[in-house]
Structures are given as structure tokens and as C-alpha cells.
Amino acid sequence: DLGITFRIITVLTLTAGTLFLMWLGDQITERGIGNGISLIITVGIVAQLPAALAQAWKTFVPSGATGTSQVNPAILVLMIAFLFIVIAAVIAVTQGVRKITVQYAKRVVGRKMYGGQTQYMPLKVNYAGVMPIIFAWALLLFPTTIVGMAFQNSRTAQTISDALANGWPHYVVLALMIFFFSYFWVATQFQPSQIAEDLKKYGGYIPGVRPGKPTSEFLDFTMTRLTFAGAIFLTLIAILPSLLSQGLNVPQITAQFFGGTSLLIIVGVMLDTMRQVETHLIQRHYDGFLRKGRIRGRFDRASYNRGEAAPQTTLMWLYVGIAVLVIGGVAIFVYGR
């Protein structure tokens, strides 16, 4: 028994550390670029990447004359290619939207005419984001933990706990929970009635759909179909690490980068940060954006002297430094053990 003093100190330390991280995240959000809490979580996930690469190398690449690999090294190359395919699919689905055409009626106010424009209402395919997977995993692990603690001597309870932890019952229950929480999240966050009312108020309508309740029903039907596709995508991403770990003997620390909450969080945070950086570039180089019709970072000497941009040489050395740190971390992990 470690005693009550150790427990109190541990609780106070964890609480103080959590509060400090929350404060640090708020400072990053307020003074920097991107969401601070999300960036801290992402950095914690990415920090495991060198260890994951080293473990994958030890598992799939033979070492020495006899070799200790369980799988042909060609599988490692296929896994890397598959990883890029999964990342591309996650980015495509995360960025995927259904554009609903919205037409605004013309209005005459005084001598000026307003409206008559055609705009688009984007409805995201993965509207719920990573939340359904988080909720599903939390509820799936809760009964397993309770059964393991309360019914340690019960063989039936242990069988149920093992079935929920591994195997096809685990995947079926996980998929059902992901579908449920996907629709639950959309039902609580997406309000088609309010959107239809706002469109009607400002003179907007969807071509071929009457304003008011028909517009609300159309938006609800469209979002229901999109949510079904998004739930299928989330289910595949959630079970992919487990399938790789059990089917191909991929280390769990490596398999987490092929799907699950880790990959969704990394992709989501990176895309959000890139959008904010793009917004800052548009504001800073607005004249160049209008002239060339695309967003370009101008790294000329005049901008460098004004402190507006970094030269390409500096960025190149930055990338080289990051690469050296990653390679060094992998080498230390491999040869230091």
C-alpha cells in the first residue's frame, strides 16, 4: 500500500498538470495559429511516431544472418503504400461536402437591387468528426472494466468480457455504437428547421424545393444519407488498426497510425491549422492573391527584410533539422535498447 499521502500528491499533481495544459492550450489558441488543445493532443500522438517506425522495422525487416522477421520485408513496403492510401482517403472524406445550391430572390431597396445570387450550402460527409468513435470506445470499455472488477470469479462474465474485447462481437457492437452516435451527434448539432427558416427569412430557396417545411425535410433527408456514408467510413477507420494488429501481427503502436482516433485527430487538426494559415496568408498577401488568383507565400528579400516571410533557404534547413531529429530518435530507439 502506497499510503494516502502518495495518493493525495498524485491527484494534486495530475490536476495541476491538467490545468496547466488547459491554460497552455488557451494561450496557443489566443496568441498563435490553430486550436491549442487539439495541437497539444496531436503533438502527443505524433511523438509516438519514431517508436512506431522502429517497432515496425524490427518486426518486418530481418536483422542479422538468420533473420528474426515474421513477415517478408515486401509487406513493409506494401504497408507504407497502404498507409498513404488510408491517409488520402481520410483527407478526402474529411474534406468531402455535398454542395446544396441556394438561390436568392432579387429585392429592390431604394434605387439598388439586392439578391439574385447563387450560393452553395456545404454539408459535410463526416459531419460528426471523431466524436462517435470516442463515445463508442468509452461505452464499450466501460462494461468490460466493470465486469472484470466485479465478477472476477464468474466464468460467464469473463466470457462476455472477452467477447466484447476481441472478436466479431466486439466489431459488431462497435459498429452499431458508431452508427448510433453518428446520427445522435448530427441530430443534436444539425438543425434543418432553423436553416430552412433562415433561408426563407432572407429570401433564399433551394431550386426545385419549396421554402419552409419542404426545405427542412429535404435537408434532413440529404444529411441522413450523408451521415450513413460517414458512419460507414468511421466504422472502417475504427476497426482497421485491430484488423492489422490481429491479422498481420502489426505492432499496436504502429497499427494506431493506420486508423482510429489517432489518424482522424491528426488529419483534422492539420487541415484546420492549414486553413487558418491560408487565411493569414490571404490577409497578409491580399494584393498578390488578387493579382495571381491563387495563394502563394512570397519569400522575396524585401518581404524577408520587413519580417513578413522566411526565405526558402531557411525553410529548407528547418525541414532538414526536423528530418535529422526524427531519424536520430528512431536510431536511438533501435540501437539503444
Short mmCIF file of C-alpha atoms in Angstrom, two decimals:
data_model
loop_
_atom_site.label_atom_id
_atom_site.label_comp_id
_atom_site.label_asym_id
_atom_site.label_seq_id
_atom_site.Cartn_x
_atom_site.Cartn_y
_atom_site.Cartn_z
CA ASP A 1 0.00 0.00 0.00
CA LEU A 2 1.49 3.33 -1.08
CA GLY A 3 -0.43 5.28 1.53
CA ILE A 4 -2.86 8.18 1.49
CA THR A 5 -0.08 10.78 1.18
CA PHE A 6 1.11 9.38 -2.15
CA ARG A 7 -2.44 9.29 -3.49
CA ILE A 8 -3.13 12.90 -2.49
CA ILE A 9 0.13 14.10 -4.06
CA THR A 10 -0.64 12.12 -7.24
CA VAL A 11 -4.13 13.61 -7.54
CA LEU A 12 -2.84 17.14 -6.95
CA THR A 13 -0.03 16.67 -9.47
CA LEU A 14 -2.33 15.32 -12.19
CA THR A 15 -4.87 18.08 -11.54
CA ALA A 16 -2.22 20.81 -11.65
CA GLY A 17 -0.72 19.37 -14.83
CA THR A 18 -4.14 19.19 -16.50
CA LEU A 19 -4.94 22.78 -15.56
CA PHE A 20 -1.56 23.92 -16.88
CA LEU A 21 -2.14 22.14 -20.20
CA MET A 22 -5.59 23.74 -20.47
CA TRP A 23 -4.08 27.18 -19.82
CA LEU A 24 -1.30 26.50 -22.32
CA GLY A 25 -3.84 25.42 -24.93
CA ASP A 26 -5.85 28.60 -24.41
CA GLN A 27 -2.70 30.68 -24.85
CA ILE A 28 -1.88 28.90 -28.11
CA THR A 29 -5.41 29.45 -29.38
CA GLU A 30 -5.40 33.12 -28.43
CA ARG A 31 -1.88 34.09 -29.48
CA GLY A 32 -0.95 31.50 -32.09
CA ILE A 33 -2.45 29.60 -35.01
CA GLY A 34 -4.83 26.68 -34.63
CA ASN A 35 -6.69 25.21 -31.69
CA GLY A 36 -4.29 24.92 -28.77
CA ILE A 37 -5.78 21.84 -27.06
CA SER A 38 -6.05 19.99 -30.36
CA LEU A 39 -2.45 20.82 -31.24
CA ILE A 40 -1.21 19.53 -27.87
CA ILE A 41 -3.12 16.26 -28.37
CA THR A 42 -1.75 15.95 -31.91
CA VAL A 43 1.83 16.51 -30.77
CA GLY A 44 1.38 13.79 -28.15
CA ILE A 45 0.22 11.35 -30.84
CA VAL A 46 2.92 12.30 -33.35
CA ALA A 47 5.58 11.92 -30.62
CA GLN A 48 4.94 8.16 -30.76
CA LEU A 49 5.77 8.01 -34.47
CA PRO A 50 9.55 7.31 -34.10
CA ALA A 51 8.85 4.41 -31.73
CA ALA A 52 6.16 3.09 -34.09
CA LEU A 53 8.54 3.20 -37.07
CA ALA A 54 11.29 1.48 -35.10
CA GLN A 55 8.94 -1.25 -33.90
CA ALA A 56 7.67 -1.82 -37.44
CA TRP A 57 11.25 -2.08 -38.69
CA LYS A 58 12.12 -4.66 -36.02
CA THR A 59 9.00 -6.68 -36.78
CA PHE A 60 9.13 -6.84 -40.57
CA VAL A 61 12.78 -6.43 -41.53
CA PRO A 62 15.23 -9.30 -40.78
CA SER A 63 18.21 -8.50 -38.58
CA GLY A 64 21.44 -10.45 -38.90
CA ALA A 65 22.22 -13.54 -40.93
CA THR A 66 19.47 -15.75 -39.57
CA GLY A 67 16.76 -13.09 -39.56
CA THR A 68 14.03 -12.61 -37.00
CA SER A 69 11.28 -11.23 -39.22
CA GLN A 70 7.84 -12.82 -39.09
CA VAL A 71 6.78 -11.41 -42.47
CA ASN A 72 8.54 -10.80 -45.77
CA PRO A 73 10.06 -7.29 -45.93
CA ALA A 74 7.96 -6.66 -49.05
CA ILE A 75 4.96 -6.49 -46.72
CA LEU A 76 6.56 -3.44 -45.10
CA VAL A 77 6.64 -1.64 -48.44
CA LEU A 78 3.01 -2.56 -49.09
CA MET A 79 2.08 -1.29 -45.63
CA ILE A 80 3.72 2.07 -46.28
CA ALA A 81 1.82 2.39 -49.57
CA PHE A 82 -1.38 1.34 -47.82
CA LEU A 83 -0.75 3.96 -45.12
CA PHE A 84 -0.60 6.72 -47.72
CA ILE A 85 -3.81 5.41 -49.31
CA VAL A 86 -5.58 5.44 -45.93
CA ILE A 87 -4.37 8.98 -45.19
CA ALA A 88 -5.53 10.17 -48.62
CA ALA A 89 -8.94 8.55 -48.06
CA VAL A 90 -9.29 10.16 -44.62
CA ILE A 91 -8.42 13.58 -46.05
CA ALA A 92 -10.86 13.12 -48.94
CA VAL A 93 -13.76 12.10 -46.70
CA THR A 94 -12.95 14.75 -44.08
CA GLN A 95 -12.92 17.45 -46.75
CA GLY A 96 -15.83 15.96 -48.70
CA VAL A 97 -19.02 18.02 -48.81
CA ARG A 98 -22.35 17.94 -50.61
CA LYS A 99 -22.97 21.37 -52.10
CA ILE A 100 -26.63 22.40 -51.97
CA THR A 101 -27.47 25.17 -54.44
CA VAL A 102 -29.18 28.16 -52.80
CA GLN A 103 -30.76 30.87 -54.97
CA TYR A 104 -31.62 34.28 -53.51
CA ALA A 105 -34.52 36.27 -54.92
CA LYS A 106 -33.96 39.78 -56.21
CA ARG A 107 -35.00 42.63 -53.95
CA VAL A 108 -35.16 46.34 -54.73
CA VAL A 109 -34.28 48.65 -51.83
CA GLY A 110 -34.45 52.28 -52.91
CA ARG A 111 -32.53 52.51 -56.15
CA LYS A 112 -30.38 49.46 -55.50
CA MET A 113 -31.11 45.84 -56.31
CA TYR A 114 -30.04 43.11 -53.93
CA GLY A 115 -30.07 39.34 -54.25
CA GLY A 116 -30.27 37.37 -57.43
CA GLN A 117 -27.14 35.45 -56.41
CA THR A 118 -26.44 31.75 -56.44
CA GLN A 119 -24.56 30.35 -53.46
CA TYR A 120 -23.83 26.90 -52.10
CA MET A 121 -24.55 25.36 -48.71
CA PRO A 122 -21.83 22.80 -47.87
CA LEU A 123 -22.98 19.71 -45.96
CA LYS A 124 -20.04 17.65 -44.70
CA VAL A 125 -19.94 13.91 -45.28
CA ASN A 126 -18.25 13.28 -41.94
CA TYR A 127 -20.29 15.84 -40.01
CA ALA A 128 -19.78 14.16 -36.62
CA GLY A 129 -16.00 14.03 -36.89
CA VAL A 130 -14.16 11.82 -34.43
CA MET A 131 -16.73 12.04 -31.62
CA PRO A 132 -18.73 8.84 -32.46
CA ILE A 133 -15.58 6.71 -32.22
CA ILE A 134 -14.61 8.28 -28.90
CA PHE A 135 -18.08 7.73 -27.42
CA ALA A 136 -18.29 4.18 -28.79
CA TRP A 137 -14.91 3.16 -27.37
CA ALA A 138 -15.73 4.72 -23.99
CA LEU A 139 -19.04 2.85 -23.66
CA LEU A 140 -17.54 -0.38 -25.00
CA LEU A 141 -14.69 -0.38 -22.49
CA PHE A 142 -16.89 0.59 -19.53
CA PRO A 143 -18.85 -2.71 -19.17
CA THR A 144 -15.69 -4.71 -19.83
CA THR A 145 -13.93 -2.94 -16.98
CA ILE A 146 -16.90 -3.29 -14.62
CA VAL A 147 -17.31 -7.00 -15.38
CA GLY A 148 -13.60 -7.60 -14.88
CA MET A 149 -13.65 -5.89 -11.48
CA ALA A 150 -16.99 -7.06 -10.06
CA PHE A 151 -17.24 -10.61 -11.45
CA GLN A 152 -13.68 -11.89 -11.41
CA ASN A 153 -14.69 -15.43 -10.45
CA SER A 154 -17.61 -15.76 -12.87
CA ARG A 155 -16.77 -17.77 -15.97
CA THR A 156 -19.83 -16.48 -17.87
CA ALA A 157 -18.99 -12.87 -17.11
CA GLN A 158 -15.39 -13.44 -18.18
CA THR A 159 -16.58 -14.98 -21.46
CA ILE A 160 -18.80 -11.98 -22.17
CA SER A 161 -15.96 -9.62 -21.30
CA ASP A 162 -13.56 -11.43 -23.66
CA ALA A 163 -16.16 -11.38 -26.46
CA LEU A 164 -16.62 -7.61 -26.09
CA ALA A 165 -12.87 -7.07 -26.01
CA ASN A 166 -11.95 -9.15 -29.08
CA GLY A 167 -13.53 -10.99 -31.95
CA TRP A 168 -16.54 -10.38 -34.17
CA PRO A 169 -18.95 -9.47 -31.32
CA HIS A 170 -16.58 -6.64 -30.47
CA TYR A 171 -16.62 -5.32 -34.05
CA VAL A 172 -20.40 -5.65 -34.39
CA VAL A 173 -21.13 -3.78 -31.15
CA LEU A 174 -18.54 -1.13 -32.01
CA ALA A 175 -20.08 -0.59 -35.46
CA LEU A 176 -23.61 -0.29 -34.03
CA MET A 177 -22.43 2.24 -31.46
CA ILE A 178 -20.60 4.30 -34.08
CA PHE A 179 -23.74 4.41 -36.26
CA PHE A 180 -25.88 5.38 -33.27
CA PHE A 181 -23.61 8.17 -32.09
CA SER A 182 -23.12 9.46 -35.65
CA TYR A 183 -26.85 10.00 -36.07
CA PHE A 184 -27.18 11.22 -32.47
CA TRP A 185 -24.47 13.86 -32.98
CA VAL A 186 -25.97 15.06 -36.26
CA ALA A 187 -29.46 15.20 -34.71
CA THR A 188 -28.22 17.41 -31.88
CA GLN A 189 -25.93 19.68 -33.89
CA PHE A 190 -27.62 19.99 -37.30
CA GLN A 191 -30.95 21.87 -37.24
CA PRO A 192 -32.63 21.73 -40.69
CA SER A 193 -35.75 23.56 -39.45
CA GLN A 194 -33.70 26.56 -38.31
CA ILE A 195 -31.73 26.59 -41.57
CA ALA A 196 -34.94 26.47 -43.64
CA GLU A 197 -36.42 29.31 -41.58
CA ASP A 198 -33.31 31.46 -42.05
CA LEU A 199 -33.31 30.84 -45.80
CA LYS A 200 -36.96 31.83 -46.05
CA LYS A 201 -36.35 34.92 -43.93
CA TYR A 202 -33.56 36.23 -46.17
CA GLY A 203 -35.22 35.32 -49.45
CA GLY A 204 -33.22 32.19 -50.18
CA TYR A 205 -34.54 28.92 -51.56
CA ILE A 206 -33.26 25.65 -52.97
CA PRO A 207 -34.18 25.27 -56.66
CA GLY A 208 -36.92 22.67 -57.06
CA VAL A 209 -37.82 22.69 -53.35
CA ARG A 210 -40.48 24.90 -51.81
CA PRO A 211 -39.43 27.14 -48.88
CA GLY A 212 -40.37 26.23 -45.34
CA LYS A 213 -41.10 22.66 -44.24
CA PRO A 214 -40.26 21.01 -47.63
CA THR A 215 -36.81 22.62 -47.47
CA SER A 216 -36.34 21.31 -43.92
CA GLU A 217 -37.35 17.79 -44.98
CA PHE A 218 -35.03 17.93 -47.99
CA LEU A 219 -32.05 18.99 -45.85
CA ASP A 220 -32.86 16.33 -43.25
CA PHE A 221 -33.09 13.61 -45.92
CA THR A 222 -29.83 14.72 -47.54
CA MET A 223 -27.96 14.84 -44.23
CA THR A 224 -29.32 11.41 -43.27
CA ARG A 225 -27.79 9.85 -46.37
CA LEU A 226 -24.51 11.69 -45.84
CA THR A 227 -24.41 10.55 -42.21
CA PHE A 228 -24.88 6.92 -43.30
CA ALA A 229 -21.85 7.19 -45.60
CA GLY A 230 -19.85 8.95 -42.90
CA ALA A 231 -20.74 6.26 -40.33
CA ILE A 232 -19.52 3.52 -42.68
CA PHE A 233 -16.26 5.41 -43.12
CA LEU A 234 -15.82 5.88 -39.35
CA THR A 235 -16.51 2.18 -38.73
CA LEU A 236 -13.84 1.11 -41.22
CA ILE A 237 -11.33 3.55 -39.77
CA ALA A 238 -12.11 2.40 -36.21
CA ILE A 239 -11.65 -1.34 -36.81
CA LEU A 240 -8.72 -1.10 -39.24
CA PRO A 241 -5.97 -0.92 -36.56
CA SER A 242 -7.38 -4.00 -34.78
CA LEU A 243 -7.59 -5.97 -38.03
CA LEU A 244 -3.98 -5.11 -38.91
CA SER A 245 -2.76 -5.95 -35.42
CA GLN A 246 -4.51 -9.34 -35.27
CA GLY A 247 -4.37 -10.35 -38.94
CA LEU A 248 -0.83 -9.28 -39.94
CA ASN A 249 0.80 -9.17 -36.49
CA VAL A 250 1.39 -5.45 -36.84
CA PRO A 251 2.52 -3.91 -33.52
CA GLN A 252 -0.29 -1.99 -31.83
CA ILE A 253 1.82 1.16 -31.56
CA THR A 254 2.25 1.05 -35.35
CA ALA A 255 -1.30 0.00 -36.21
CA GLN A 256 -2.81 3.06 -34.50
CA PHE A 257 -1.44 5.28 -37.28
CA PHE A 258 -3.47 3.31 -39.86
CA GLY A 259 -6.79 4.46 -38.46
CA GLY A 260 -8.75 5.04 -35.29
CA THR A 261 -8.97 8.28 -33.38
CA SER A 262 -5.25 8.99 -33.75
CA LEU A 263 -5.33 9.33 -37.54
CA LEU A 264 -8.61 11.27 -37.54
CA ILE A 265 -7.32 13.72 -34.93
CA ILE A 266 -4.03 14.26 -36.75
CA VAL A 267 -5.69 14.83 -40.13
CA GLY A 268 -8.44 17.04 -38.70
CA VAL A 269 -6.05 19.24 -36.73
CA MET A 270 -3.61 19.55 -39.62
CA LEU A 271 -6.37 20.55 -42.06
CA ASP A 272 -7.79 23.10 -39.60
CA THR A 273 -4.33 24.57 -38.99
CA MET A 274 -3.64 24.77 -42.73
CA ARG A 275 -6.94 26.60 -43.26
CA GLN A 276 -6.03 29.15 -40.62
CA VAL A 277 -2.55 29.60 -42.09
CA GLU A 278 -4.15 30.08 -45.50
CA THR A 279 -6.44 32.74 -44.04
CA HIS A 280 -3.47 34.59 -42.57
CA LEU A 281 -1.62 34.39 -45.89
CA ILE A 282 -4.63 35.84 -47.70
CA GLN A 283 -4.81 38.72 -45.25
CA ARG A 284 -1.07 39.38 -45.39
CA HIS A 285 -0.62 39.00 -49.15
CA TYR A 286 -4.02 40.15 -50.33
CA ASP A 287 -2.58 42.07 -53.27
CA GLY A 288 -0.70 39.02 -54.55
CA PHE A 289 -3.82 36.89 -54.15
CA LEU A 290 -5.83 39.26 -56.34
CA ARG A 291 -3.07 39.50 -58.93
CA LYS A 292 -2.31 35.82 -59.42
CA GLY A 293 -5.61 34.21 -58.44
CA ARG A 294 -4.00 31.75 -56.05
CA ILE A 295 -2.42 31.76 -52.63
CA ARG A 296 1.35 31.93 -52.77
CA GLY A 297 3.81 32.69 -50.00
CA ARG A 298 6.18 35.32 -51.37
CA PHE A 299 9.63 34.68 -49.96
CA ASP A 300 11.43 37.56 -51.64
CA ARG A 301 14.23 39.50 -49.99
CA ALA A 302 12.11 42.62 -49.41
CA SER A 303 9.50 40.61 -47.52
CA TYR A 304 12.25 38.94 -45.53
CA ASN A 305 13.73 42.29 -44.53
CA ARG A 306 10.29 43.50 -43.43
CA GLY A 307 9.84 40.34 -41.35
CA GLU A 308 6.83 39.21 -43.40
CA ALA A 309 8.17 35.91 -44.68
CA ALA A 310 11.05 33.49 -44.32
CA PRO A 311 13.37 32.76 -47.26
CA GLN A 312 13.31 29.36 -48.90
CA THR A 313 16.80 28.56 -47.58
CA THR A 314 15.61 28.95 -44.01
CA LEU A 315 12.63 26.68 -44.64
CA MET A 316 14.88 24.09 -46.26
CA TRP A 317 17.19 24.00 -43.24
CA LEU A 318 14.14 23.77 -40.99
CA TYR A 319 12.91 20.69 -42.85
CA VAL A 320 16.41 19.17 -42.74
CA GLY A 321 16.59 19.75 -38.99
CA ILE A 322 13.21 18.10 -38.42
CA ALA A 323 14.25 15.11 -40.55
CA VAL A 324 17.52 14.74 -38.62
CA LEU A 325 15.64 14.81 -35.31
CA VAL A 326 13.20 12.13 -36.48
CA ILE A 327 15.95 9.87 -37.86
CA GLY A 328 18.04 10.39 -34.73
CA GLY A 329 15.11 9.48 -32.50
CA VAL A 330 14.48 6.28 -34.45
CA ALA A 331 18.18 5.36 -34.35
CA ILE A 332 18.41 5.94 -30.59
CA PHE A 333 15.28 3.85 -30.01
CA VAL A 334 16.53 0.97 -32.21
CA TYR A 335 20.16 0.76 -31.12
CA GLY A 336 19.74 1.96 -27.56
CA ARG A 337 17.62 -0.99 -26.45
#
